[in-house]
Short mmCIF file of C-alpha atoms in Angstrom, two decimals:
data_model
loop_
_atom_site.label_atom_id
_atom_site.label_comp_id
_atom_site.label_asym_id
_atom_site.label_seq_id
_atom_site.Cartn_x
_atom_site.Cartn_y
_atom_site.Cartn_z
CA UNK A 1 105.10 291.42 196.13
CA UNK A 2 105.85 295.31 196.45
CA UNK A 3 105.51 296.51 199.96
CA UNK A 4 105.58 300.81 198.85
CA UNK A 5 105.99 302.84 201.80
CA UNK A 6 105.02 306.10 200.88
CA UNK A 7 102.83 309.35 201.89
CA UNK A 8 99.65 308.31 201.39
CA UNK A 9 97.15 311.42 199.90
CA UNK A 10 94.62 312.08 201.88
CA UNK A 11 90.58 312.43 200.59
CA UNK A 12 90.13 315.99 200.16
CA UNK A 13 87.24 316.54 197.64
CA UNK A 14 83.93 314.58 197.72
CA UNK A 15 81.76 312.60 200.30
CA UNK A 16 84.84 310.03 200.77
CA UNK A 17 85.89 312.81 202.96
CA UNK A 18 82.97 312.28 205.65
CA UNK A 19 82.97 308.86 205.12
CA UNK A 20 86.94 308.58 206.03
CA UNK A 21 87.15 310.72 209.00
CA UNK A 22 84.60 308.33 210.41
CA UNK A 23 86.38 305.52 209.46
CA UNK A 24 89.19 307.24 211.19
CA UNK A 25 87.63 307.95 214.40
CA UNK A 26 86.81 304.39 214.60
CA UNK A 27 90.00 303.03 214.57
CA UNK A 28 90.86 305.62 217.09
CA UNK A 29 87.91 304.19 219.03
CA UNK A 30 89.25 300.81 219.38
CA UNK A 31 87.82 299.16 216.80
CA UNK A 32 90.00 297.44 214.40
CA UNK A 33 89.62 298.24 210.47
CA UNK A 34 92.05 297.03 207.99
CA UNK A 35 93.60 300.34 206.61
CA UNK A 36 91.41 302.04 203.45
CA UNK A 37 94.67 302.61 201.05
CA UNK A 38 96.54 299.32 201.46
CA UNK A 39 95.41 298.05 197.93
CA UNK A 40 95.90 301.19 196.28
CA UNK A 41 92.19 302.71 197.03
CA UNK A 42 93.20 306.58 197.12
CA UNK A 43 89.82 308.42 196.74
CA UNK A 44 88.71 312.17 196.62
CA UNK A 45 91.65 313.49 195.14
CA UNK A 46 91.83 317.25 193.73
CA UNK A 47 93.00 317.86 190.47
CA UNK A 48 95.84 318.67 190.29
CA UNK A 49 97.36 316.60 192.90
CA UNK A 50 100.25 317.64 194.86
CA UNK A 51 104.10 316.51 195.44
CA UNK A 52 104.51 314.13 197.41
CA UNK A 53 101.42 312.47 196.69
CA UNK A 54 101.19 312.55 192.85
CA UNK A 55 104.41 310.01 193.58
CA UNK A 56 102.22 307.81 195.56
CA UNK A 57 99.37 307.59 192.97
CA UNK A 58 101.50 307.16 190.12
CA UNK A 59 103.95 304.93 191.06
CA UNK A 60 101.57 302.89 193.04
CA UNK A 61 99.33 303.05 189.62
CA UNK A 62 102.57 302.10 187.46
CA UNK A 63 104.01 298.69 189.20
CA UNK A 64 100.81 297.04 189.95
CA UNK A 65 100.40 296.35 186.43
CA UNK A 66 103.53 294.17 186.47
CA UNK A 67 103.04 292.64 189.68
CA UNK A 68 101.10 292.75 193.12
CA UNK A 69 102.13 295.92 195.40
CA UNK A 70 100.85 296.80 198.97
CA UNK A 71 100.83 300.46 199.82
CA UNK A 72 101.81 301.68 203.41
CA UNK A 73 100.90 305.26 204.72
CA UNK A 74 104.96 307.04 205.89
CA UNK A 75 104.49 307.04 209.36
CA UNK A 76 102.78 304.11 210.06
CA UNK A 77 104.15 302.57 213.10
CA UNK A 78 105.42 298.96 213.28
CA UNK A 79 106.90 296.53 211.29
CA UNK A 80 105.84 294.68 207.63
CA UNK A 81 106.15 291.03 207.73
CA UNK A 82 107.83 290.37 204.26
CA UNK A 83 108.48 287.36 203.12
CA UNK A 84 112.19 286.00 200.93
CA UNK A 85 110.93 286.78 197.80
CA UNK A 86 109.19 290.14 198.35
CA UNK A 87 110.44 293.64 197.86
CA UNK A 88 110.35 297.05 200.43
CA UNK A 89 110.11 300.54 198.71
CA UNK A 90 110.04 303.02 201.08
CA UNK A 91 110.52 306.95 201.86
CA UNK A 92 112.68 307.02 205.10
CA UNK A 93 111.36 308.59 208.04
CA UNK A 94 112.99 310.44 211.32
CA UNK A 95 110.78 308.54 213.76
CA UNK A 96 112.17 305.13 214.25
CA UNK A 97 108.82 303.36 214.96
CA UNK A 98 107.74 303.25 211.62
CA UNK A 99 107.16 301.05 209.39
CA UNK A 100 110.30 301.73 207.05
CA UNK A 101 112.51 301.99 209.84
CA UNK A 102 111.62 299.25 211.32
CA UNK A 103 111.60 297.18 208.48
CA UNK A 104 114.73 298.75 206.93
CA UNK A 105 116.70 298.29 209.77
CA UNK A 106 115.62 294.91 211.20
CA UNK A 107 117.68 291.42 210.47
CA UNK A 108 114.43 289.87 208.67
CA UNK A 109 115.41 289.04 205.33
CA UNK A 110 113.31 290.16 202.33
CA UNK A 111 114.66 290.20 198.49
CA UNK A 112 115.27 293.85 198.07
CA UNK A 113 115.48 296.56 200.11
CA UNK A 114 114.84 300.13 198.41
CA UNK A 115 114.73 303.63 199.65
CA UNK A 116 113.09 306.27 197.36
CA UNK A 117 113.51 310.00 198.58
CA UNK A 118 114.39 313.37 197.42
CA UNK A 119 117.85 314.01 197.68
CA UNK A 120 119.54 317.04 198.20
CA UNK A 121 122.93 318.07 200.07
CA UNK A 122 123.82 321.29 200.75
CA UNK A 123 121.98 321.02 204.47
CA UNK A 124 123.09 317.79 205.19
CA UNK A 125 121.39 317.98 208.75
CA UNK A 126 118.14 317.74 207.02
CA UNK A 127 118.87 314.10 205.92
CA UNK A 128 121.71 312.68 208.30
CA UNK A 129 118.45 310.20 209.53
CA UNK A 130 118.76 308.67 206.22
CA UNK A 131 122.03 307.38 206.47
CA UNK A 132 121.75 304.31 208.79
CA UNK A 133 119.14 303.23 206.92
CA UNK A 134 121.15 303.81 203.35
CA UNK A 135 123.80 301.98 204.56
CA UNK A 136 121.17 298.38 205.24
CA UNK A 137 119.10 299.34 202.14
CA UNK A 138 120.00 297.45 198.45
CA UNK A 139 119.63 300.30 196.44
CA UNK A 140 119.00 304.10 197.03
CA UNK A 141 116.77 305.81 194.15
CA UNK A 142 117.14 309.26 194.78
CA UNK A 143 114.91 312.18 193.49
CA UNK A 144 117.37 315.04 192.13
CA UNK A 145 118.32 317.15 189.87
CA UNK A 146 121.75 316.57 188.03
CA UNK A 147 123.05 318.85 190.13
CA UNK A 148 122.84 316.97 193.70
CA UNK A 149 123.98 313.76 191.14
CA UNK A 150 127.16 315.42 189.90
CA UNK A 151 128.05 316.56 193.40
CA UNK A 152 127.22 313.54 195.21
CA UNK A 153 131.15 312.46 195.53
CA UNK A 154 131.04 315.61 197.69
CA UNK A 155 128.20 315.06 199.72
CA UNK A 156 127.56 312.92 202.99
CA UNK A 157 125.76 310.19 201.08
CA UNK A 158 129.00 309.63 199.21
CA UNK A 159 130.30 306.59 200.59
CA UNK A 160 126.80 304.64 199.35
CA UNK A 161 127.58 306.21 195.87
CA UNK A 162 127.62 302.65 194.24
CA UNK A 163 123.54 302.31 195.42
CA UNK A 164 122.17 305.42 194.38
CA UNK A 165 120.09 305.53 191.05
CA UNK A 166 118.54 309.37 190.49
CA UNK A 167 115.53 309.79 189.47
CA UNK A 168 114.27 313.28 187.94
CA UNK A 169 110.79 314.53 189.51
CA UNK A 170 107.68 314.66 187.32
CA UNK A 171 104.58 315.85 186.86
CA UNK A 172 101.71 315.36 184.14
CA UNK A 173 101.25 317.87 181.74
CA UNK A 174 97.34 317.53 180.87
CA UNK A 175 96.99 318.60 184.75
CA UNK A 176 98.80 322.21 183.69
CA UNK A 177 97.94 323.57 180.51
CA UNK A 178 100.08 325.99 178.69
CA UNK A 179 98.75 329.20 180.10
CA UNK A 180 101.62 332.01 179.45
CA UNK A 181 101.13 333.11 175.79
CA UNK A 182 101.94 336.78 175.54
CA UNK A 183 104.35 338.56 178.22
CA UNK A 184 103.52 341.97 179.77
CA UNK A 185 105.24 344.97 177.66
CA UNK A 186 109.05 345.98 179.07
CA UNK A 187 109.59 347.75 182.46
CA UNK A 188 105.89 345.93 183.60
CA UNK A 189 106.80 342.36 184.16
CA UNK A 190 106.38 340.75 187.15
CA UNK A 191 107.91 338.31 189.41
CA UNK A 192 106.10 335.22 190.57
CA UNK A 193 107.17 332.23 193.70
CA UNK A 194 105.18 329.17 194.37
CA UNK A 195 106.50 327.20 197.82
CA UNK A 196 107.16 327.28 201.41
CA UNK A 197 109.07 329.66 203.25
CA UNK A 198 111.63 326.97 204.90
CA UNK A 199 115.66 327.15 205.32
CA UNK A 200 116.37 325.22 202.32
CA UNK A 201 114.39 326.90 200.32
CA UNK A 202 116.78 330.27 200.39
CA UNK A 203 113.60 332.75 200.91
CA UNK A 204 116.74 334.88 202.61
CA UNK A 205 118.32 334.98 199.04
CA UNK A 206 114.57 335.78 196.99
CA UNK A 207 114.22 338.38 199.67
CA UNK A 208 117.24 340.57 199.09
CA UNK A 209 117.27 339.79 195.17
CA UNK A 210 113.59 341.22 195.28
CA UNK A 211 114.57 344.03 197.31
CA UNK A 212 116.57 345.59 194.39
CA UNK A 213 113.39 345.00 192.38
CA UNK A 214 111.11 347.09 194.28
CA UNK A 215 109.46 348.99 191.22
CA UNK A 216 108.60 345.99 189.95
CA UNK A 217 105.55 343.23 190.49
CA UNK A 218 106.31 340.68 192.66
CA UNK A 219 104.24 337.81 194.31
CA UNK A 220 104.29 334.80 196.30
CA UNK A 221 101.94 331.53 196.97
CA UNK A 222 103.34 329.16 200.06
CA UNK A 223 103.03 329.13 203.78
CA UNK A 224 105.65 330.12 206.64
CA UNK A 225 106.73 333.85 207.59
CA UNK A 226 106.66 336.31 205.57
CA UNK A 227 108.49 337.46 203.16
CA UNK A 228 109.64 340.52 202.93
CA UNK A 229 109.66 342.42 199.79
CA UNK A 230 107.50 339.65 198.29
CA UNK A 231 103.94 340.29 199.03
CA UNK A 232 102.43 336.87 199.73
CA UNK A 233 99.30 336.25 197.29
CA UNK A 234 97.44 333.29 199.28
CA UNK A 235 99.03 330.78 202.13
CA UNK A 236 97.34 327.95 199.78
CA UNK A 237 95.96 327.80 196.36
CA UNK A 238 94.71 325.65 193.85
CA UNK A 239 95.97 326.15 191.09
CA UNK A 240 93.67 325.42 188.36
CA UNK A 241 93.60 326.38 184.67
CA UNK A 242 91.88 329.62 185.80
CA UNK A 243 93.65 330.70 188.84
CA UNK A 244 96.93 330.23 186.92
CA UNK A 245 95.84 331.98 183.88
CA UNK A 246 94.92 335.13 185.81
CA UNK A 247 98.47 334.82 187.50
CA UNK A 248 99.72 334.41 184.13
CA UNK A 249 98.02 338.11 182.93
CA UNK A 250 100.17 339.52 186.12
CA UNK A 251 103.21 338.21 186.20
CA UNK A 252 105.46 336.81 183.59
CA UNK A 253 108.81 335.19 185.50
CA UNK A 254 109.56 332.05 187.70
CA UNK A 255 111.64 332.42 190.38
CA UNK A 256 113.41 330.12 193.09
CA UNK A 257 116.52 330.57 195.01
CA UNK A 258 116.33 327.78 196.99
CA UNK A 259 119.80 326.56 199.07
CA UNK A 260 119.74 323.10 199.07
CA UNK A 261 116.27 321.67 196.90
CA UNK A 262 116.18 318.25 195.58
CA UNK A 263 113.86 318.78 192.35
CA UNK A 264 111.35 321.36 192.94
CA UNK A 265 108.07 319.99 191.57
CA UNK A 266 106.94 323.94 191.36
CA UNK A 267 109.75 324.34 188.53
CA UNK A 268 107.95 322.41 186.43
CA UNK A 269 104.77 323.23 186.80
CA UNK A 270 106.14 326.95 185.87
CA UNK A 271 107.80 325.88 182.68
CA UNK A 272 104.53 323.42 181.77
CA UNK A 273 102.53 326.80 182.04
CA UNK A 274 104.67 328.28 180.14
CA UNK A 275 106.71 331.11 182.47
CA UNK A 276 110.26 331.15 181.91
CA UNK A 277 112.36 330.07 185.29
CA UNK A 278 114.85 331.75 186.74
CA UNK A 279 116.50 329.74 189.76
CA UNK A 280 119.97 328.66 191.72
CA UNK A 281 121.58 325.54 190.98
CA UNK A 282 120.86 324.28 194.53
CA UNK A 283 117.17 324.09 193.03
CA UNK A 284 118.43 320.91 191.40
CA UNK A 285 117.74 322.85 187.90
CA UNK A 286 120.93 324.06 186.14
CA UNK A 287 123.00 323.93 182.73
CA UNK A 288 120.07 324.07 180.87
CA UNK A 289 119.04 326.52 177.92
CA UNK A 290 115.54 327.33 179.23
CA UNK A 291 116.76 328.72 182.37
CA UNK A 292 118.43 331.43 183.61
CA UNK A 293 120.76 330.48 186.10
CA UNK A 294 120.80 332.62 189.95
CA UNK A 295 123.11 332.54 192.50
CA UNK A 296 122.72 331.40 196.52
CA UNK A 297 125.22 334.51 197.23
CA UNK A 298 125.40 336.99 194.01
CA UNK A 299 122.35 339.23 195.22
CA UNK A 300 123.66 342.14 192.33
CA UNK A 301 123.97 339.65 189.94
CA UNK A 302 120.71 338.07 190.64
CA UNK A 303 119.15 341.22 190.20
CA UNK A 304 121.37 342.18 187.16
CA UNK A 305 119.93 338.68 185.59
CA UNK A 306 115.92 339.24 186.62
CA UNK A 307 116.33 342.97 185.38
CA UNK A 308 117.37 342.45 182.28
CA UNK A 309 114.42 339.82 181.74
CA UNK A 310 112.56 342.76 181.43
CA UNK A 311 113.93 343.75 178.09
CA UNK A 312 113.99 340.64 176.62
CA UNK A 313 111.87 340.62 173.07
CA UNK A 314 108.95 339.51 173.57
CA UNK A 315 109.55 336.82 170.49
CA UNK A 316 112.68 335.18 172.34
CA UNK A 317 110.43 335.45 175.81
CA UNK A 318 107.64 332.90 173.54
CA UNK A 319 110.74 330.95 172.75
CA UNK A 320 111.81 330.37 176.27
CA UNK A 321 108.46 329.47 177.55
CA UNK A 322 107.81 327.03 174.44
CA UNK A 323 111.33 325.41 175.09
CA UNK A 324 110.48 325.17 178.92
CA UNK A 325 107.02 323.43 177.64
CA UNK A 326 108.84 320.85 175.60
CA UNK A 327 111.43 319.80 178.28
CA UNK A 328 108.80 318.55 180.62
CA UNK A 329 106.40 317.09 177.86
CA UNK A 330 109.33 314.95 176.67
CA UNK A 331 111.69 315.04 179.45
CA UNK A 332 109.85 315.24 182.89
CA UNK A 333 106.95 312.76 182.43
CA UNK A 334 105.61 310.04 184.48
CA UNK A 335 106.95 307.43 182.39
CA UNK A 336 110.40 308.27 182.61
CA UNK A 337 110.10 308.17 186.45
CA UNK A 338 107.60 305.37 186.93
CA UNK A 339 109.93 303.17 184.35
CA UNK A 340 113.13 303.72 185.89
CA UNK A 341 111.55 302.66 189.23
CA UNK A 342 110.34 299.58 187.42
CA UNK A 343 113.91 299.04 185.88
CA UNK A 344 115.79 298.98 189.40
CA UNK A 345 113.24 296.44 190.73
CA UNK A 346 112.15 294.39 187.96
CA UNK A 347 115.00 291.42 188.05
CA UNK A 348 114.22 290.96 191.79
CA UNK A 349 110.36 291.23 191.12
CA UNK A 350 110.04 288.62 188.46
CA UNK A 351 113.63 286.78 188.88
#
C-alpha cells in the first residue's frame, strides 16, 4: 500500500461542485464522512488542470495500476496508521499537525518513507521546514531543473545528497496545442509572463528588464502586486486553445526571471504552444538550445538578449518554437515523471 500525501484538486467545474461543498459543510457540522478523494475520486476538474494538482491526478492515476494507493489531501491534520510493509509519499508541509509531518517524523515504522517536492535553493528560507523531515525520510525525490541538481553540493539540502532523486516537471501536451505558428513582423513583437508575483519569482528583475523595453508589447497573467512596466492582462485565466491562440496573435516571447524556481510548469506550457522562452537559470531551465538564457542581475544584458529577439528571422523564430515543441513531447511527459516515481518505490512496493 501507497499512502500519497499530496494537494488534493479541488471540484471546480460541474454539479460535483454543489454536491461537495455540502458534503463539506457536513463534516464541519459534526457529522462524520469518510473523506471524498481517499480512493482517488477527483471529480469536476477543468481542462487543463493546474500545477500542483495535475501531479496529484497523474501520479495518483500512474501507481494504482501496479499496486493499491490511498490519497491524502496536504494539510490534513493527524497521523496515517501505516503498517511494516506499506509505503508514505508525501509533499512536506510547514504546519506540524499534518498528516506528513506527523507521520514523517513519528517512531512508527513503515517500509519507506518518501518526500516528493519541488526543490529549489537560492531562498533557502523558503524550504528550511523541509529539512527535519529530509533527514527521517528514505528517499527525497525532488522536482527540479538540472540546475538546482548540479548545484545541490552547494545548497542547504546538501548533506542528504545521497537521498535525493530529481525529477523534471511535466505536463501533457494534448492539453496545449501548438498555437504559435507565425511571429509578428520585426520591431512589433511582444513580451508575454504567466505566474505569480512572489519573491522567488524575481518580478523585481522582469520589471527593470521590461523597463528598457517600453516601446514594446508587454503582458502579464498571475496574481500579487503589480507590476510595473508589465501591464497585467487578467489576475486568473484559463487558458484554453482559444484564449492562448489570441495571446499568441499578440505576443510572440516567453519570459521568466525568476530567483530561485524549482521547474516552472508555465515554461512548458510556453514552449508546448509554441513561444520561444527566454528565462534565468534560477528558473530551473538552462544550457539548453531552445532557450535563451537571462540573468538574475544583468538588467542591460537582459534587455540586449530580448531586443535582439526582435530581429530574429522569422524562419529561425519557427525553428525555436518547433524545437521547444519537441523537448516537452519527448522530454517533459508524464511518463518520464510518473515512471521514475514508480522506479524509486517499486522494490519496496512489490519486494
Amino acid at each position: 500500500m501507497i499512502h500519497f500525501v499530496y494537494a488534493v484538486p479541488p471540484p471546480q467545474v460541474g454539479a460535483s461542485v454543489t454536491m461537495l461543498k455540502t458534503y463539506s459543510w457536513l463534516s464541519k457540522a459534526g457529522i462524520h464522512l469518510p473523506h471524498w478523494y481517499r480512493h482517488g475520486w477527483m471529480p469536476g476538474l477543468p481542462n487543463p488542470l493546474q500545477a500542483p494538482w495535475t501531479i496529484t491526478k497523474n501520479l495518483f492515476t500512474y501507481l494504482r495500476r501496479y499496486t493499491p494507493v490511498k490519497l491524502y489531501d496536504w494539510d490534513e491534520h493527524g497521523q496515517i496508521q501505516c503498517g511494516p510493509r506499506d509505503i508514505i509519499l508525501g509533499h512536506p508541509h510547514s504546519d506540524p499537525q499534518t498528516i506528513i509531518q506527523q507521520t514523517i517524523l513519528t517512531s512508527r515504522r513503515c517500509r519507506l518513507k518518501t518526500l516528493i517536492f519541488p526543490m529549489h535553493h537560492a531562498m533557502p528560507t523558503i524550504s528550511q521546514f523541509t529539512l527535519p523531515l529530509i533527514e527521517k525520510a528514505d528517499k527525497v525525490l525532488g522536482i527540479m531543473g538540472p540546475y538546482w541538481r548540479d548545484l545541490l553540493d552547494q545548497s542547504h539540502f546538501a548533506p542528504w545528497k545521497h537521498k535525493i532523486t530529481s525529477l523534471d516537471m511535466a505536463i501533457d501536451v494534448t492539453e496545449y496545442p501548438f498555437v504559435k505558428k507565425q511571429f509578428n513582423p520585426p520591431g512589433r513583437r511582444g513580451y508575454l509572463y504567466i505566474g505569480g508575483n512572489r519573491p522567488e519569482k524575481g518580478c523585481d528583475v522582469l520589471s527593470a528588464t521590461m523597463k528598457q523595453l517600453n516601446g514594446f508589447r508587454r503582458g502579464w497573467i498571475g496574481g500579487g502586486e503589480e507590476i510595473l512596466n508589465v501591464p497585467r492582462l487578467a489576475h486568473y485565466a484559463s487558458l484554453t486553445p482559444q484564449f492562448v491562440s489570441s495571446l499568441a496573435n499578440e505576443y510572440d516571447f516567453f519570459v521568466n526571471t525568476s530567483v530561485s524556481d524549482a521547474n516552472p510548469t508555465t515554461i512548458l506550457e510556453a514552449m508546448a504552444w509554441g513561444f520561444p522562452v527566454a528565462c534565468t537559470p534560477q528558473s530551473g531551465y538552462y544550457n539548453m538550445s531552445t532557450v535563451t538564457t537571462l540573468s538574475t542581475t544583468d538588467i542591460e544584458g537582459n534587455a540586449k538578449k530580448l531586443l535582439e529577439l526582435q530581429h530574429v528571422p522569422e524562419e529561425r523564430l519557427q525553428q525555436m518554437s518547433q524545437e521547444g515543441r519537441r523537448s516537452v513531447e519527448t522530454h517533459y511527459t508524464w511518463e518520464h515523471f510518473c515512471s521514475t516515481v514508480w522506479r524509486e518505490l517499486e522494490p519496496y512496493a512489490l519486494g
